[in-house]
PDB file of C-alpha atoms in Angstrom:
ATOM      1  CA  UNK A  28      68.998   6.916  56.338  1.00  0.00           C
ATOM      2  CA  UNK A  29      67.934   5.683  52.917  1.00  0.00           C
ATOM      3  CA  UNK A  30      65.600   2.768  52.537  1.00  0.00           C
ATOM      4  CA  UNK A  31      66.478   0.103  50.065  1.00  0.00           C
ATOM      5  CA  UNK A  32      64.249  -0.083  46.995  1.00  0.00           C
ATOM      6  CA  UNK A  33      61.084  -2.153  47.303  1.00  0.00           C
ATOM      7  CA  UNK A  34      61.617  -5.388  45.433  1.00  0.00           C
ATOM      8  CA  UNK A  35      58.246  -5.160  43.579  1.00  0.00           C
ATOM      9  CA  UNK A  36      58.540  -1.539  42.466  1.00  0.00           C
ATOM     10  CA  UNK A  37      59.407  -1.405  38.734  1.00  0.00           C
ATOM     11  CA  UNK A  38      62.346   0.702  37.803  1.00  0.00           C
ATOM     12  CA  UNK A  39      62.022   3.625  35.374  1.00  0.00           C
ATOM     13  CA  UNK A  40      63.777   1.701  32.671  1.00  0.00           C
ATOM     14  CA  UNK A  41      61.463  -1.262  33.103  1.00  0.00           C
ATOM     15  CA  UNK A  42      58.398   0.974  32.889  1.00  0.00           C
ATOM     16  CA  UNK A  43      59.709   2.605  29.734  1.00  0.00           C
ATOM     17  CA  UNK A  44      60.348  -0.760  28.138  1.00  0.00           C
ATOM     18  CA  UNK A  45      56.868  -2.023  28.972  1.00  0.00           C
ATOM     19  CA  UNK A  46      55.269   1.144  27.561  1.00  0.00           C
ATOM     20  CA  UNK A  47      57.239   0.847  24.362  1.00  0.00           C
ATOM     21  CA  UNK A  48      56.323  -2.827  24.064  1.00  0.00           C
ATOM     22  CA  UNK A  49      52.648  -2.027  24.602  1.00  0.00           C
ATOM     23  CA  UNK A  50      52.684   0.617  21.875  1.00  0.00           C
ATOM     24  CA  UNK A  51      54.398  -1.740  19.460  1.00  0.00           C
ATOM     25  CA  UNK A  52      51.863  -4.448  20.233  1.00  0.00           C
ATOM     26  CA  UNK A  53      48.997  -2.026  19.690  1.00  0.00           C
ATOM     27  CA  UNK A  54      50.319  -0.955  16.338  1.00  0.00           C
ATOM     28  CA  UNK A  55      50.624  -4.543  15.230  1.00  0.00           C
ATOM     29  CA  UNK A  56      47.367  -5.911  16.636  1.00  0.00           C
ATOM     30  CA  UNK A  57      45.182  -2.893  15.892  1.00  0.00           C
ATOM     31  CA  UNK A  58      43.652  -2.740  19.375  1.00  0.00           C
ATOM     32  CA  UNK A  59      40.496  -0.622  19.823  1.00  0.00           C
ATOM     33  CA  UNK A  60      42.090   1.160  22.788  1.00  0.00           C
ATOM     34  CA  UNK A  61      44.622   3.073  20.712  1.00  0.00           C
ATOM     35  CA  UNK A  62      43.550   6.683  19.934  1.00  0.00           C
ATOM     36  CA  UNK A  63      45.753   6.671  16.830  1.00  0.00           C
ATOM     37  CA  UNK A  64      44.117   3.665  15.169  1.00  0.00           C
ATOM     38  CA  UNK A  65      41.506   5.527  13.035  1.00  0.00           C
ATOM     39  CA  UNK A  66      44.409   7.317  11.331  1.00  0.00           C
ATOM     40  CA  UNK A  67      45.855   4.022  10.222  1.00  0.00           C
ATOM     41  CA  UNK A  68      44.777   2.492   6.912  1.00  0.00           C
ATOM     42  CA  UNK A  69      45.538  -0.940   8.280  1.00  0.00           C
ATOM     43  CA  UNK A  70      42.729  -0.470  10.831  1.00  0.00           C
ATOM     44  CA  UNK A  71      40.103   0.089   8.132  1.00  0.00           C
ATOM     45  CA  UNK A  72      41.182  -2.943   6.149  1.00  0.00           C
ATOM     46  CA  UNK A  73      40.755  -5.390   9.001  1.00  0.00           C
ATOM     47  CA  UNK A  74      38.138  -8.105   8.260  1.00  0.00           C
ATOM     48  CA  UNK A  75      36.179  -7.323  11.439  1.00  0.00           C
ATOM     49  CA  UNK A  76      35.824  -3.645  10.505  1.00  0.00           C
ATOM     50  CA  UNK A  77      34.856  -4.428   6.907  1.00  0.00           C
ATOM     51  CA  UNK A  78      32.278  -6.948   8.096  1.00  0.00           C
ATOM     52  CA  UNK A  79      30.717  -4.550  10.608  1.00  0.00           C
ATOM     53  CA  UNK A  80      30.523  -1.754   8.036  1.00  0.00           C
ATOM     54  CA  UNK A  81      28.959  -4.047   5.435  1.00  0.00           C
ATOM     55  CA  UNK A  82      26.325  -5.303   7.881  1.00  0.00           C
ATOM     56  CA  UNK A  83      25.428  -1.793   9.017  1.00  0.00           C
ATOM     57  CA  UNK A  84      25.163  -0.413   5.475  1.00  0.00           C
ATOM     58  CA  UNK A  85      23.099  -3.381   4.272  1.00  0.00           C
ATOM     59  CA  UNK A  86      20.732  -3.049   7.231  1.00  0.00           C
ATOM     60  CA  UNK A  87      20.135   0.633   6.488  1.00  0.00           C
ATOM     61  CA  UNK A  88      19.505   0.013   2.769  1.00  0.00           C
ATOM     62  CA  UNK A  89      17.206  -2.970   3.349  1.00  0.00           C
ATOM     63  CA  UNK A  90      15.320  -1.081   6.051  1.00  0.00           C
ATOM     64  CA  UNK A  91      14.725   1.858   3.750  1.00  0.00           C
ATOM     65  CA  UNK A  92      13.595  -0.454   0.946  1.00  0.00           C
ATOM     66  CA  UNK A  93      11.114  -2.220   3.232  1.00  0.00           C
ATOM     67  CA  UNK A  94       9.790   1.118   4.433  1.00  0.00           C
ATOM     68  CA  UNK A  95       9.211   2.375   0.888  1.00  0.00           C
ATOM     69  CA  UNK A  96       7.499  -0.853  -0.182  1.00  0.00           C
ATOM     70  CA  UNK A  97       5.409  -1.676   2.871  1.00  0.00           C
ATOM     71  CA  UNK A  98       5.258   1.147   5.427  1.00  0.00           C
ATOM     72  CA  UNK A  99       5.284   4.411   3.471  1.00  0.00           C
ATOM     73  CA  UNK A 100       1.812   5.935   3.318  1.00  0.00           C
ATOM     74  CA  UNK A 101       0.551   6.844  -0.167  1.00  0.00           C
ATOM     75  CA  UNK A 102      -1.607  10.006  -0.181  1.00  0.00           C
ATOM     76  CA  UNK A 103      -2.990   9.727  -3.719  1.00  0.00           C
ATOM     77  CA  UNK A 104      -3.043   7.718  -6.940  1.00  0.00           C
ATOM     78  CA  UNK A 105      -0.379   9.918  -8.522  1.00  0.00           C
ATOM     79  CA  UNK A 106       2.025   8.949  -5.703  1.00  0.00           C
ATOM     80  CA  UNK A 107       1.743   5.202  -6.331  1.00  0.00           C
ATOM     81  CA  UNK A 108       5.081   3.755  -7.404  1.00  0.00           C
ATOM     82  CA  UNK A 109       5.109   2.458 -10.975  1.00  0.00           C
ATOM     83  CA  UNK A 110       6.331  -0.929  -9.712  1.00  0.00           C
ATOM     84  CA  UNK A 111       3.086  -1.358  -7.721  1.00  0.00           C
ATOM     85  CA  UNK A 112       0.680  -1.554 -10.651  1.00  0.00           C
ATOM     86  CA  UNK A 113      -0.616  -5.110 -11.184  1.00  0.00           C
ATOM     87  CA  UNK A 114       1.838  -6.389  -8.540  1.00  0.00           C
ATOM     88  CA  UNK A 115       0.850  -4.905  -5.189  1.00  0.00           C
ATOM     89  CA  UNK A 116      -2.266  -4.232  -3.162  1.00  0.00           C
ATOM     90  CA  UNK A 117      -2.970  -1.375  -0.777  1.00  0.00           C
ATOM     91  CA  UNK A 118      -4.623  -1.763   2.614  1.00  0.00           C
ATOM     92  CA  UNK A 119      -6.762   1.110   3.800  1.00  0.00           C
ATOM     93  CA  UNK A 120     -10.065   2.431   5.102  1.00  0.00           C
ATOM     94  CA  UNK A 121     -12.862   3.773   2.917  1.00  0.00           C
ATOM     95  CA  UNK A 122     -13.636   7.350   3.946  1.00  0.00           C
ATOM     96  CA  UNK A 123     -16.359   8.202   1.423  1.00  0.00           C
ATOM     97  CA  UNK A 124     -18.278   6.723  -1.512  1.00  0.00           C
ATOM     98  CA  UNK A 125     -18.737   8.997  -4.513  1.00  0.00           C
ATOM     99  CA  UNK A 126     -20.896   6.846  -6.790  1.00  0.00           C
ATOM    100  CA  UNK A 127     -21.821   3.258  -7.488  1.00  0.00           C
ATOM    101  CA  UNK A 128     -18.341   2.159  -8.558  1.00  0.00           C
ATOM    102  CA  UNK A 129     -15.885   4.517  -6.851  1.00  0.00           C
ATOM    103  CA  UNK A 130     -14.770   5.666  -3.429  1.00  0.00           C
ATOM    104  CA  UNK A 131     -11.966   7.396  -1.516  1.00  0.00           C
ATOM    105  CA  UNK A 132      -9.379   5.268   0.306  1.00  0.00           C
ATOM    106  CA  UNK A 133      -7.107   6.377   3.152  1.00  0.00           C
ATOM    107  CA  UNK A 134      -4.003   4.200   2.855  1.00  0.00           C
ATOM    108  CA  UNK A 135      -2.955   2.542   6.136  1.00  0.00           C
ATOM    109  CA  UNK A 136       0.234   0.581   5.354  1.00  0.00           C
ATOM    110  CA  UNK A 137       0.783  -2.309   7.726  1.00  0.00           C
ATOM    111  CA  UNK A 138      -2.736  -2.087   9.135  1.00  0.00           C
ATOM    112  CA  UNK A 139      -3.355  -2.535  12.846  1.00  0.00           C
ATOM    113  CA  UNK A 140       0.004  -4.275  13.496  1.00  0.00           C
ATOM    114  CA  UNK A 141       1.647  -1.018  12.355  1.00  0.00           C
ATOM    115  CA  UNK A 142      -0.431   0.963  14.847  1.00  0.00           C
ATOM    116  CA  UNK A 143      -3.259   2.248  12.644  1.00  0.00           C
ATOM    117  CA  UNK A 144      -6.399   2.824  14.693  1.00  0.00           C
ATOM    118  CA  UNK A 145      -4.892   2.515  18.172  1.00  0.00           C
ATOM    119  CA  UNK A 146      -1.646   4.509  18.334  1.00  0.00           C
ATOM    120  CA  UNK A 147      -2.238   8.255  18.924  1.00  0.00           C
ATOM    121  CA  UNK A 148      -0.111   9.261  15.922  1.00  0.00           C
ATOM    122  CA  UNK A 149      -1.641   6.593  13.670  1.00  0.00           C
ATOM    123  CA  UNK A 150      -5.256   7.710  13.640  1.00  0.00           C
ATOM    124  CA  UNK A 151      -7.227   8.376  10.459  1.00  0.00           C
ATOM    125  CA  UNK A 152      -8.028  12.088  10.179  1.00  0.00           C
ATOM    126  CA  UNK A 153     -11.554  13.359   9.764  1.00  0.00           C
ATOM    127  CA  UNK A 154     -13.249  16.122   7.810  1.00  0.00           C
ATOM    128  CA  UNK A 155     -11.075  18.738   6.155  1.00  0.00           C
ATOM    129  CA  UNK A 156      -7.892  17.046   7.361  1.00  0.00           C
ATOM    130  CA  UNK A 157      -8.544  14.339   4.756  1.00  0.00           C
ATOM    131  CA  UNK A 158      -8.062  16.790   1.900  1.00  0.00           C
ATOM    132  CA  UNK A 159      -5.349  15.550  -0.472  1.00  0.00           C
ATOM    133  CA  UNK A 160      -4.780  12.531   1.790  1.00  0.00           C
ATOM    134  CA  UNK A 161      -6.912   9.854   0.111  1.00  0.00           C
ATOM    135  CA  UNK A 162      -6.685   7.734  -3.036  1.00  0.00           C
ATOM    136  CA  UNK A 163      -9.536   7.895  -5.531  1.00  0.00           C
ATOM    137  CA  UNK A 164     -10.375   4.269  -6.377  1.00  0.00           C
ATOM    138  CA  UNK A 165     -12.389   3.043  -9.379  1.00  0.00           C
ATOM    139  CA  UNK A 166     -13.660  -0.539  -9.115  1.00  0.00           C
ATOM    140  CA  UNK A 167     -12.142  -2.606 -11.913  1.00  0.00           C
ATOM    141  CA  UNK A 168     -14.201  -4.621 -14.368  1.00  0.00           C
ATOM    142  CA  UNK A 169     -17.645  -3.200 -13.543  1.00  0.00           C
ATOM    143  CA  UNK A 170     -19.784  -0.224 -14.486  1.00  0.00           C
ATOM    144  CA  UNK A 171     -22.568   0.891 -12.135  1.00  0.00           C
ATOM    145  CA  UNK A 172     -25.569   3.015 -13.169  1.00  0.00           C
ATOM    146  CA  UNK A 173     -24.896   6.738 -12.990  1.00  0.00           C
ATOM    147  CA  UNK A 174     -25.992   8.901 -10.076  1.00  0.00           C
ATOM    148  CA  UNK A 175     -27.172  12.474 -10.537  1.00  0.00           C
ATOM    149  CA  UNK A 176     -24.210  14.838 -10.738  1.00  0.00           C
ATOM    150  CA  UNK A 177     -22.824  17.697 -12.812  1.00  0.00           C
ATOM    151  CA  UNK A 178     -26.372  18.708 -13.683  1.00  0.00           C
ATOM    152  CA  UNK A 179     -27.152  15.388 -15.341  1.00  0.00           C
ATOM    153  CA  UNK A 180     -30.057  13.166 -14.262  1.00  0.00           C
ATOM    154  CA  UNK A 181     -29.600   9.888 -12.456  1.00  0.00           C
ATOM    155  CA  UNK A 182     -29.798   6.628 -14.338  1.00  0.00           C
ATOM    156  CA  UNK A 183     -32.329   4.054 -13.092  1.00  0.00           C
ATOM    157  CA  UNK A 184     -30.563   1.946 -10.477  1.00  0.00           C
ATOM    158  CA  UNK A 185     -27.875   4.541  -9.780  1.00  0.00           C
ATOM    159  CA  UNK A 186     -29.079   5.467  -6.301  1.00  0.00           C
ATOM    160  CA  UNK A 187     -29.548   1.809  -5.336  1.00  0.00           C
ATOM    161  CA  UNK A 188     -25.971   0.973  -6.428  1.00  0.00           C
ATOM    162  CA  UNK A 189     -24.548   3.967  -4.540  1.00  0.00           C
ATOM    163  CA  UNK A 190     -26.516   3.202  -1.367  1.00  0.00           C
ATOM    164  CA  UNK A 191     -25.512  -0.458  -1.415  1.00  0.00           C
ATOM    165  CA  UNK A 192     -21.818   0.285  -1.957  1.00  0.00           C
ATOM    166  CA  UNK A 193     -21.873   2.881   0.829  1.00  0.00           C
ATOM    167  CA  UNK A 194     -23.397   0.411   3.281  1.00  0.00           C
ATOM    168  CA  UNK A 195     -20.982  -2.325   2.167  1.00  0.00           C
ATOM    169  CA  UNK A 196     -17.623  -0.543   2.376  1.00  0.00           C
ATOM    170  CA  UNK A 197     -18.004   2.839   4.130  1.00  0.00           C
ATOM    171  CA  UNK A 198     -15.607   3.111   7.118  1.00  0.00           C
ATOM    172  CA  UNK A 199     -14.410  -0.450   6.549  1.00  0.00           C
ATOM    173  CA  UNK A 200     -10.932  -1.821   5.910  1.00  0.00           C
ATOM    174  CA  UNK A 201     -10.438  -2.980   2.323  1.00  0.00           C
ATOM    175  CA  UNK A 202      -7.562  -4.290   0.260  1.00  0.00           C
ATOM    176  CA  UNK A 203      -7.243  -2.838  -3.236  1.00  0.00           C
ATOM    177  CA  UNK A 204      -5.086  -4.563  -5.830  1.00  0.00           C
ATOM    178  CA  UNK A 205      -4.094  -1.608  -7.982  1.00  0.00           C
ATOM    179  CA  UNK A 206      -4.043  -2.312 -11.725  1.00  0.00           C
ATOM    180  CA  UNK A 207      -3.505   1.043 -13.397  1.00  0.00           C
ATOM    181  CA  UNK A 208      -4.060   4.796 -13.121  1.00  0.00           C
ATOM    182  CA  UNK A 209      -6.755   6.116 -15.420  1.00  0.00           C
ATOM    183  CA  UNK A 210      -6.974   9.482 -17.179  1.00  0.00           C
ATOM    184  CA  UNK A 211      -8.747  10.992 -14.176  1.00  0.00           C
ATOM    185  CA  UNK A 212      -5.920  10.105 -11.752  1.00  0.00           C
ATOM    186  CA  UNK A 213      -7.946   7.328 -10.170  1.00  0.00           C
ATOM    187  CA  UNK A 214      -6.486   3.979  -9.183  1.00  0.00           C
ATOM    188  CA  UNK A 215      -8.394   1.275 -11.042  1.00  0.00           C
ATOM    189  CA  UNK A 216      -8.381  -1.627  -8.595  1.00  0.00           C
ATOM    190  CA  UNK A 217      -9.908  -4.957  -7.737  1.00  0.00           C
ATOM    191  CA  UNK A 218     -11.148  -4.519  -4.184  1.00  0.00           C
ATOM    192  CA  UNK A 219     -11.802  -7.012  -1.401  1.00  0.00           C
ATOM    193  CA  UNK A 220     -13.517  -6.350   1.921  1.00  0.00           C
ATOM    194  CA  UNK A 221     -13.640  -8.577   4.991  1.00  0.00           C
ATOM    195  CA  UNK A 222     -17.055  -9.849   6.032  1.00  0.00           C
ATOM    196  CA  UNK A 223     -16.518 -11.920   9.146  1.00  0.00           C
ATOM    197  CA  UNK A 224     -13.817 -14.427   8.321  1.00  0.00           C
ATOM    198  CA  UNK A 225     -14.420 -14.216   4.565  1.00  0.00           C
ATOM    199  CA  UNK A 226     -12.962 -11.889   1.961  1.00  0.00           C
ATOM    200  CA  UNK A 227     -15.463 -10.636  -0.582  1.00  0.00           C
ATOM    201  CA  UNK A 228     -14.759  -9.286  -4.058  1.00  0.00           C
ATOM    202  CA  UNK A 229     -16.743  -6.023  -4.073  1.00  0.00           C
ATOM    203  CA  UNK A 230     -17.140  -5.897  -7.858  1.00  0.00           C
ATOM    204  CA  UNK A 231     -18.329  -9.499  -8.021  1.00  0.00           C
ATOM    205  CA  UNK A 232     -20.855  -8.882  -5.247  1.00  0.00           C
ATOM    206  CA  UNK A 233     -22.326  -5.930  -7.157  1.00  0.00           C
ATOM    207  CA  UNK A 234     -22.674  -7.995 -10.330  1.00  0.00           C
ATOM    208  CA  UNK A 235     -24.294 -10.790  -8.342  1.00  0.00           C
ATOM    209  CA  UNK A 236     -26.955  -8.406  -7.014  1.00  0.00           C
ATOM    210  CA  UNK A 237     -27.609  -6.797 -10.393  1.00  0.00           C
ATOM    211  CA  UNK A 238     -26.209  -3.437  -9.252  1.00  0.00           C
ATOM    212  CA  UNK A 239     -23.649  -3.141 -12.050  1.00  0.00           C
ATOM    213  CA  UNK A 240     -22.704  -4.513 -15.442  1.00  0.00           C
ATOM    214  CA  UNK A 241     -19.404  -5.810 -16.734  1.00  0.00           C
ATOM    215  CA  UNK A 242     -17.341  -2.873 -17.957  1.00  0.00           C
ATOM    216  CA  UNK A 243     -17.418  -2.761 -21.742  1.00  0.00           C
ATOM    217  CA  UNK A 244     -14.850  -0.691 -23.613  1.00  0.00           C
ATOM    218  CA  UNK A 245     -12.904  -1.040 -26.821  1.00  0.00           C
ATOM    219  CA  UNK A 246      -9.684  -0.568 -24.861  1.00  0.00           C
ATOM    220  CA  UNK A 247      -8.564   0.078 -21.314  1.00  0.00           C
ATOM    221  CA  UNK A 248     -10.851  -2.372 -19.496  1.00  0.00           C
ATOM    222  CA  UNK A 249      -9.161  -3.989 -16.488  1.00  0.00           C
ATOM    223  CA  UNK A 250     -10.222  -7.265 -14.868  1.00  0.00           C
ATOM    224  CA  UNK A 251      -7.047  -8.457 -13.132  1.00  0.00           C
ATOM    225  CA  UNK A 252      -6.733 -11.384 -15.526  1.00  0.00           C
ATOM    226  CA  UNK A 253      -8.821 -13.486 -17.910  1.00  0.00           C
ATOM    227  CA  UNK A 254     -10.118 -15.798 -15.173  1.00  0.00           C
ATOM    228  CA  UNK A 255     -11.503 -12.849 -13.242  1.00  0.00           C
ATOM    229  CA  UNK A 256     -13.165 -11.483 -16.388  1.00  0.00           C
ATOM    230  CA  UNK A 257     -14.811 -14.838 -17.074  1.00  0.00           C
ATOM    231  CA  UNK A 258     -16.045 -15.002 -13.490  1.00  0.00           C
ATOM    232  CA  UNK A 259     -17.476 -11.482 -13.750  1.00  0.00           C
ATOM    233  CA  UNK A 260     -19.270 -12.206 -17.014  1.00  0.00           C
ATOM    234  CA  UNK A 261     -20.710 -15.436 -15.641  1.00  0.00           C
ATOM    235  CA  UNK A 262     -21.995 -13.646 -12.533  1.00  0.00           C
ATOM    236  CA  UNK A 263     -23.589 -10.899 -14.657  1.00  0.00           C
ATOM    237  CA  UNK A 264     -25.345 -13.516 -16.826  1.00  0.00           C
ATOM    238  CA  UNK A 265     -26.553 -15.284 -13.659  1.00  0.00           C
ATOM    239  CA  UNK A 266     -28.019 -12.051 -12.240  1.00  0.00           C
ATOM    240  CA  UNK A 267     -29.661 -11.235 -15.573  1.00  0.00           C
ATOM    241  CA  UNK A 268     -31.365 -14.628 -15.771  1.00  0.00           C
ATOM    242  CA  UNK A 269     -32.719 -14.153 -12.265  1.00  0.00           C
ATOM    243  CA  UNK A 270     -33.878 -10.613 -12.968  1.00  0.00           C
ATOM    244  CA  UNK A 271     -31.856  -9.164 -10.089  1.00  0.00           C
ATOM    245  CA  UNK A 272     -31.435  -5.439  -9.524  1.00  0.00           C
ATOM    246  CA  UNK A 273     -31.264  -3.422 -12.733  1.00  0.00           C
ATOM    247  CA  UNK A 274     -32.331  -6.468 -14.762  1.00  0.00           C
ATOM    248  CA  UNK A 275     -35.652  -6.646 -12.940  1.00  0.00           C
ATOM    249  CA  UNK A 276     -37.006  -3.511 -14.616  1.00  0.00           C
ATOM    250  CA  UNK A 277     -35.387  -3.938 -18.000  1.00  0.00           C
ATOM    251  CA  UNK A 278     -36.505  -7.513 -18.486  1.00  0.00           C
ATOM    252  CA  UNK A 279     -34.430 -10.521 -19.432  1.00  0.00           C
ATOM    253  CA  UNK A 280     -34.479 -10.008 -23.173  1.00  0.00           C
ATOM    254  CA  UNK A 281     -34.914  -6.258 -23.651  1.00  0.00           C
ATOM    255  CA  UNK A 282     -32.007  -4.065 -24.604  1.00  0.00           C
ATOM    256  CA  UNK A 283     -30.745  -2.235 -21.550  1.00  0.00           C
ATOM    257  CA  UNK A 284     -28.930   1.085 -21.764  1.00  0.00           C
ATOM    258  CA  UNK A 285     -25.462   0.646 -20.260  1.00  0.00           C
ATOM    259  CA  UNK A 286     -23.980   3.311 -17.993  1.00  0.00           C
ATOM    260  CA  UNK A 287     -21.513   4.132 -20.752  1.00  0.00           C
ATOM    261  CA  UNK A 288     -24.289   4.701 -23.297  1.00  0.00           C
ATOM    262  CA  UNK A 289     -26.328   6.638 -20.744  1.00  0.00           C
ATOM    263  CA  UNK A 290     -23.444   9.040 -20.090  1.00  0.00           C
ATOM    264  CA  UNK A 291     -22.895   9.523 -23.811  1.00  0.00           C
ATOM    265  CA  UNK A 292     -26.576  10.274 -24.406  1.00  0.00           C
ATOM    266  CA  UNK A 293     -27.002  12.667 -21.484  1.00  0.00           C
ATOM    267  CA  UNK A 294     -23.816  14.515 -22.345  1.00  0.00           C
ATOM    268  CA  UNK A 295     -24.605  14.629 -26.032  1.00  0.00           C
ATOM    269  CA  UNK A 296     -20.978  13.643 -26.672  1.00  0.00           C
ATOM    270  CA  UNK A 297     -18.633  10.702 -26.511  1.00  0.00           C
ATOM    271  CA  UNK A 298     -18.583   8.651 -23.313  1.00  0.00           C
ATOM    272  CA  UNK A 299     -16.722  10.377 -20.541  1.00  0.00           C
ATOM    273  CA  UNK A 300     -15.669   9.606 -17.032  1.00  0.00           C
ATOM    274  CA  UNK A 301     -16.843   6.137 -16.065  1.00  0.00           C
TER     275      UNK A 301
END
C-alpha cells in the first residue's frame, strides 16, 4: 500500500525552482556565499569591496611610513635619511666617548615604550657586537681641547673635557637633533641629556664650565639656528669673564690657542678633523 505524500515535503519541481531562484538572487546581489563571485567583475566593483581594499592598502602604506620614520633603527650616520637633517632628532644611548666633543650613539627608536632596555630582543649589545652598529656624533657649535691621539700631544684642558663629557653622558639616554653629516661621516648634532626632570643642552653645559669654545670656522659651522649661536657665544663670554675651565690658565685677556689652531700647529698643516 502506498502512503500519500507528506504535505510539507517539497516536490522535485519546487526544489528546482527554489535553487534556480537562489542562484539568480546570488548573481544579482553579489552574496559572499557564492563560490563564483570572485570571477565576476561586478563583485570587484561593489562599493563595499572597494572601500575595504582602500582601507587595507592605506593602512599598510601608512604603517610602513611610520616604521621608516619612527621605528626603524639607524646603524650609522651614512644611513640617516636625507629628510632627517635639521628636521628630526634621534633617541639613543651613548656607548662610548671618543674625545671632548664626540661620542658613539646606539639608536633606540621609540625608547622604552618600544621595548628598548626591557624586552629580550630589544637590548643594547655590548663589546664587539656594537661594531658598525653605532652613530658617530659630533657636538654642534662647540670645539673642545684636543686629547692625545694619532701620535699628537694633548692640548691643555683636553683630558678634563673628555673626562667631564664621559661622566655626563656615558651610558645615558640622549636626544640628538641631527643637523648635517660632515666629511668624516659623523652626524653633527645638538644633543640634550636628561638630568632628573630637566633636559640639558650638552654643548651649552660645556661652554658654561669653560670646557670648550664656540666652534669657529669660515664655513660649515652648525648651531641649529641663530638664537642658539647667540646663546652659545654669550655662555662662552660668561665663562671667560669668570675664568672657568680653560680660561683659568689662559687668563681673561691673553690670546688663547683654539683647538682648531692647536691641531693645525701640531699637524704642521691645515686644520683637520675637529
